Amino acid sequence: MPEGSNFRQPEGDFRWDGVELMAYKEEGSAPFKAITRQVLFARPELGCELRYFEMQPGGHSTLERHGHVHAVTIFRGRGLCLVGSEVREVAAPGLVYIPPMTWHQFRATAGEPFGFLCMVNAQRDKPQLPSEDELRQLRQNPAIAAFLDT
Ligand code: MN
């Protein structure tokens, strides 16, 4: 976001003037599907960043965990969210907190675009992906297995 402008006009379909539509992550770095990223606020003096992620129907974020935390506001549509051992249906304007080192994933399961605002620490550790063993353990919970197979 260029310095000097403190305002961003909405522009089009959940887009903002001067905010680039980016890939969710580097391709091949982790599993994900049909999801984009827009960085809304990332000023150094803020200490955190606010991003908008949006999935197309059937899309999902990466199943991951890390030491930093997320404060999430569902912003568009509805879908499913895994936090730890809990799978919940979430819809705008619901709120979701992702504590440290807690498995989490969002899935656009409702046949519509599913978007959320995500506040995150500016300084953050690298996300961990589940090992095969950890994935097997997660799948022992039937709700998580069903979620991962949607
Ligand atoms: Mn995360």
PDB file of C-alpha atoms and ligand atoms in Angstrom:
ATOM      1  CA  MET A   1       0.000   0.000   0.000  1.00  0.00           C
ATOM      2  CA  PRO A   2       1.640   3.287  -1.047  1.00  0.00           C
ATOM      3  CA  GLU A   3       2.380   5.717   1.754  1.00  0.00           C
ATOM      4  CA  GLY A   4       0.437   8.938   1.902  1.00  0.00           C
ATOM      5  CA  SER A   5      -3.025   7.555   1.288  1.00  0.00           C
ATOM      6  CA  ASN A   6      -5.034   6.757   4.367  1.00  0.00           C
ATOM      7  CA  PHE A   7      -8.147   5.779   2.455  1.00  0.00           C
ATOM      8  CA  ARG A   8      -8.962   2.843   0.211  1.00  0.00           C
ATOM      9  CA  GLN A   9     -12.210   2.879  -1.731  1.00  0.00           C
ATOM     10  CA  PRO A  10     -14.015  -0.403  -2.304  1.00  0.00           C
ATOM     11  CA  GLU A  11     -13.630  -1.360  -5.935  1.00  0.00           C
ATOM     12  CA  GLY A  12     -15.507  -4.258  -7.499  1.00  0.00           C
ATOM     13  CA  ASP A  13     -16.185  -7.580  -5.839  1.00  0.00           C
ATOM     14  CA  PHE A  14     -14.487  -7.544  -2.424  1.00  0.00           C
ATOM     15  CA  ARG A  15     -11.575  -5.632  -3.884  1.00  0.00           C
ATOM     16  CA  TRP A  16     -10.077  -2.301  -2.845  1.00  0.00           C
ATOM     17  CA  ASP A  17      -8.474   0.537  -4.776  1.00  0.00           C
ATOM     18  CA  GLY A  18      -4.714   0.007  -4.920  1.00  0.00           C
ATOM     19  CA  VAL A  19      -4.759  -3.383  -3.154  1.00  0.00           C
ATOM     20  CA  GLU A  20      -3.174  -6.124  -5.211  1.00  0.00           C
ATOM     21  CA  LEU A  21      -4.925  -9.484  -5.622  1.00  0.00           C
ATOM     22  CA  MET A  22      -2.215 -11.993  -4.736  1.00  0.00           C
ATOM     23  CA  ALA A  23      -1.694 -15.724  -4.658  1.00  0.00           C
ATOM     24  CA  TYR A  24      -2.542 -17.187  -1.239  1.00  0.00           C
ATOM     25  CA  LYS A  25       0.975 -18.589  -0.851  1.00  0.00           C
ATOM     26  CA  GLU A  26       3.824 -19.513  -3.115  1.00  0.00           C
ATOM     27  CA  GLU A  27       2.623 -22.310  -5.399  1.00  0.00           C
ATOM     28  CA  GLY A  28       3.854 -25.705  -4.187  1.00  0.00           C
ATOM     29  CA  SER A  29       4.848 -24.422  -0.718  1.00  0.00           C
ATOM     30  CA  ALA A  30       1.830 -26.032   0.968  1.00  0.00           C
ATOM     31  CA  PRO A  31      -1.509 -27.614   0.031  1.00  0.00           C
ATOM     32  CA  PHE A  32      -4.301 -25.109  -0.679  1.00  0.00           C
ATOM     33  CA  LYS A  33      -6.983 -24.603  -3.313  1.00  0.00           C
ATOM     34  CA  ALA A  34      -8.808 -21.725  -5.033  1.00  0.00           C
ATOM     35  CA  ILE A  35      -7.898 -19.038  -2.501  1.00  0.00           C
ATOM     36  CA  THR A  36      -6.546 -15.511  -2.926  1.00  0.00           C
ATOM     37  CA  ARG A  37      -4.907 -13.005  -0.586  1.00  0.00           C
ATOM     38  CA  GLN A  38      -5.147  -9.227  -0.323  1.00  0.00           C
ATOM     39  CA  VAL A  39      -3.011  -7.383   2.220  1.00  0.00           C
ATOM     40  CA  LEU A  40      -5.192  -4.542   3.510  1.00  0.00           C
ATOM     41  CA  PHE A  41      -2.946  -3.135   6.259  1.00  0.00           C
ATOM     42  CA  ALA A  42       0.744  -3.851   6.801  1.00  0.00           C
ATOM     43  CA  ARG A  43       2.245  -0.627   8.115  1.00  0.00           C
ATOM     44  CA  PRO A  44       5.372  -1.144  10.224  1.00  0.00           C
ATOM     45  CA  GLU A  45       4.010   0.953  13.107  1.00  0.00           C
ATOM     46  CA  LEU A  46       0.921  -1.254  13.290  1.00  0.00           C
ATOM     47  CA  GLY A  47       2.716  -4.334  14.657  1.00  0.00           C
ATOM     48  CA  CYS A  48       0.156  -6.531  12.947  1.00  0.00           C
ATOM     49  CA  GLU A  49      -1.236  -7.077   9.489  1.00  0.00           C
ATOM     50  CA  LEU A  50      -4.789  -7.342   8.244  1.00  0.00           C
ATOM     51  CA  ARG A  51      -5.346  -9.567   5.232  1.00  0.00           C
ATOM     52  CA  TYR A  52      -8.461 -10.581   3.312  1.00  0.00           C
ATOM     53  CA  PHE A  53      -8.553 -14.172   2.097  1.00  0.00           C
ATOM     54  CA  GLU A  54     -11.219 -15.416  -0.244  1.00  0.00           C
ATOM     55  CA  MET A  55     -11.970 -18.941  -1.416  1.00  0.00           C
ATOM     56  CA  GLN A  56     -14.055 -19.966  -4.394  1.00  0.00           C
ATOM     57  CA  PRO A  57     -16.599 -22.756  -3.824  1.00  0.00           C
ATOM     58  CA  GLY A  58     -14.696 -25.956  -3.014  1.00  0.00           C
ATOM     59  CA  GLY A  59     -11.555 -24.005  -2.115  1.00  0.00           C
ATOM     60  CA  HIS A  60      -9.629 -24.242   1.129  1.00  0.00           C
ATOM     61  CA  SER A  61      -6.758 -22.729   3.071  1.00  0.00           C
ATOM     62  CA  THR A  62      -3.765 -24.767   4.248  1.00  0.00           C
ATOM     63  CA  LEU A  63      -4.162 -27.094   7.233  1.00  0.00           C
ATOM     64  CA  GLU A  64      -1.394 -25.725   9.446  1.00  0.00           C
ATOM     65  CA  ARG A  65      -0.312 -24.597  12.895  1.00  0.00           C
ATOM     66  CA  HIS A  66       2.206 -22.037  14.163  1.00  0.00           C
ATOM     67  CA  GLY A  67       3.191 -20.041  17.226  1.00  0.00           C
ATOM     68  CA  HIS A  68       1.635 -16.795  16.026  1.00  0.00           C
ATOM     69  CA  VAL A  69      -2.111 -16.289  16.306  1.00  0.00           C
ATOM     70  CA  HIS A  70      -4.963 -15.230  14.041  1.00  0.00           C
ATOM     71  CA  ALA A  71      -7.962 -13.064  14.902  1.00  0.00           C
ATOM     72  CA  VAL A  72     -10.463 -13.772  12.120  1.00  0.00           C
ATOM     73  CA  THR A  73     -13.682 -12.036  11.082  1.00  0.00           C
ATOM     74  CA  ILE A  74     -15.776 -13.916   8.564  1.00  0.00           C
ATOM     75  CA  PHE A  75     -16.490 -11.254   5.945  1.00  0.00           C
ATOM     76  CA  ARG A  76     -18.224 -12.951   3.023  1.00  0.00           C
ATOM     77  CA  GLY A  77     -20.527 -15.947   2.821  1.00  0.00           C
ATOM     78  CA  ARG A  78     -20.258 -19.079   4.913  1.00  0.00           C
ATOM     79  CA  GLY A  79     -18.183 -22.197   5.184  1.00  0.00           C
ATOM     80  CA  LEU A  80     -16.523 -24.596   7.587  1.00  0.00           C
ATOM     81  CA  CYS A  81     -13.668 -23.904   9.961  1.00  0.00           C
ATOM     82  CA  LEU A  82     -11.446 -26.262  11.942  1.00  0.00           C
ATOM     83  CA  VAL A  83      -9.783 -24.937  15.117  1.00  0.00           C
ATOM     84  CA  GLY A  84      -7.981 -27.574  17.171  1.00  0.00           C
ATOM     85  CA  SER A  85     -10.407 -30.483  17.503  1.00  0.00           C
ATOM     86  CA  GLU A  86     -13.509 -28.420  16.707  1.00  0.00           C
ATOM     87  CA  VAL A  87     -15.213 -28.108  13.314  1.00  0.00           C
ATOM     88  CA  ARG A  88     -17.810 -25.362  13.093  1.00  0.00           C
ATOM     89  CA  GLU A  89     -20.001 -23.825  10.440  1.00  0.00           C
ATOM     90  CA  VAL A  90     -19.172 -20.116  10.330  1.00  0.00           C
ATOM     91  CA  ALA A  91     -20.801 -17.197   8.547  1.00  0.00           C
ATOM     92  CA  ALA A  92     -20.306 -13.454   8.234  1.00  0.00           C
ATOM     93  CA  PRO A  93     -19.861 -11.596  10.557  1.00  0.00           C
ATOM     94  CA  GLY A  94     -18.753 -14.402  12.882  1.00  0.00           C
ATOM     95  CA  LEU A  95     -15.443 -14.233  14.733  1.00  0.00           C
ATOM     96  CA  VAL A  96     -12.841 -16.988  15.089  1.00  0.00           C
ATOM     97  CA  TYR A  97      -9.711 -16.991  17.237  1.00  0.00           C
ATOM     98  CA  ILE A  98      -6.851 -19.311  16.310  1.00  0.00           C
ATOM     99  CA  PRO A  99      -4.626 -19.855  19.406  1.00  0.00           C
ATOM    100  CA  PRO A 100      -0.893 -20.657  19.184  1.00  0.00           C
ATOM    101  CA  MET A 101       0.130 -24.085  17.828  1.00  0.00           C
ATOM    102  CA  THR A 102      -3.447 -25.044  16.997  1.00  0.00           C
ATOM    103  CA  TRP A 103      -4.364 -26.856  13.772  1.00  0.00           C
ATOM    104  CA  HIS A 104      -6.674 -24.722  11.644  1.00  0.00           C
ATOM    105  CA  GLN A 105      -8.205 -24.665   8.203  1.00  0.00           C
ATOM    106  CA  PHE A 106     -11.040 -22.910   6.349  1.00  0.00           C
ATOM    107  CA  ARG A 107     -13.144 -24.631   3.669  1.00  0.00           C
ATOM    108  CA  ALA A 108     -15.639 -23.067   1.245  1.00  0.00           C
ATOM    109  CA  THR A 109     -18.248 -25.810   1.485  1.00  0.00           C
ATOM    110  CA  ALA A 110     -21.440 -23.804   0.902  1.00  0.00           C
ATOM    111  CA  GLY A 111     -21.280 -23.434  -2.891  1.00  0.00           C
ATOM    112  CA  GLU A 112     -20.483 -19.737  -2.650  1.00  0.00           C
ATOM    113  CA  PRO A 113     -17.394 -17.554  -2.215  1.00  0.00           C
ATOM    114  CA  PHE A 114     -16.179 -17.611   1.381  1.00  0.00           C
ATOM    115  CA  GLY A 115     -13.998 -14.766   2.639  1.00  0.00           C
ATOM    116  CA  PHE A 116     -12.465 -13.719   5.918  1.00  0.00           C
ATOM    117  CA  LEU A 117     -10.420 -10.887   7.358  1.00  0.00           C
ATOM    118  CA  CYS A 118      -7.376 -12.192   9.216  1.00  0.00           C
ATOM    119  CA  MET A 119      -5.407 -10.112  11.703  1.00  0.00           C
ATOM    120  CA  VAL A 120      -1.954 -11.552  12.319  1.00  0.00           C
ATOM    121  CA  ASN A 121       1.277 -10.608  14.084  1.00  0.00           C
ATOM    122  CA  ALA A 122       3.712  -8.761  11.819  1.00  0.00           C
ATOM    123  CA  GLN A 123       6.557 -10.933  13.135  1.00  0.00           C
ATOM    124  CA  ARG A 124       5.628 -14.568  12.764  1.00  0.00           C
ATOM    125  CA  ASP A 125       7.070 -18.043  12.676  1.00  0.00           C
ATOM    126  CA  LYS A 126       6.858 -20.417   9.733  1.00  0.00           C
ATOM    127  CA  PRO A 127       3.664 -22.488   9.611  1.00  0.00           C
ATOM    128  CA  GLN A 128       4.017 -26.236  10.242  1.00  0.00           C
ATOM    129  CA  LEU A 129       2.175 -28.780   8.130  1.00  0.00           C
ATOM    130  CA  PRO A 130       0.881 -31.992   9.725  1.00  0.00           C
ATOM    131  CA  SER A 131       3.078 -35.066   9.385  1.00  0.00           C
ATOM    132  CA  GLU A 132       1.432 -38.261   8.133  1.00  0.00           C
ATOM    133  CA  ASP A 133       1.237 -39.431  11.723  1.00  0.00           C
ATOM    134  CA  GLU A 134      -0.344 -36.176  12.917  1.00  0.00           C
ATOM    135  CA  LEU A 135      -2.820 -36.317  10.038  1.00  0.00           C
ATOM    136  CA  ARG A 136      -3.726 -39.875  11.015  1.00  0.00           C
ATOM    137  CA  GLN A 137      -4.315 -38.714  14.592  1.00  0.00           C
ATOM    138  CA  LEU A 138      -6.477 -35.799  13.427  1.00  0.00           C
ATOM    139  CA  ARG A 139      -8.538 -38.157  11.268  1.00  0.00           C
ATOM    140  CA  GLN A 140      -9.360 -40.320  14.277  1.00  0.00           C
ATOM    141  CA  ASN A 141     -11.859 -37.586  15.119  1.00  0.00           C
ATOM    142  CA  PRO A 142     -14.798 -38.370  12.759  1.00  0.00           C
ATOM    143  CA  ALA A 143     -15.808 -34.698  12.529  1.00  0.00           C
ATOM    144  CA  ILE A 144     -12.295 -33.765  11.400  1.00  0.00           C
ATOM    145  CA  ALA A 145     -12.133 -36.667   8.939  1.00  0.00           C
ATOM    146  CA  ALA A 146     -15.457 -35.575   7.398  1.00  0.00           C
ATOM    147  CA  PHE A 147     -14.238 -31.970   7.278  1.00  0.00           C
ATOM    148  CA  LEU A 148     -10.986 -32.913   5.532  1.00  0.00           C
ATOM    149  CA  ASP A 149     -12.900 -35.013   3.005  1.00  0.00           C
ATOM    150  CA  THR A 150     -15.399 -32.284   2.012  1.00  0.00           C
TER     151      THR A 150
HETATM  152 MN    MN B   1      -2.440 -19.866   9.793  1.00  0.00          MN
END
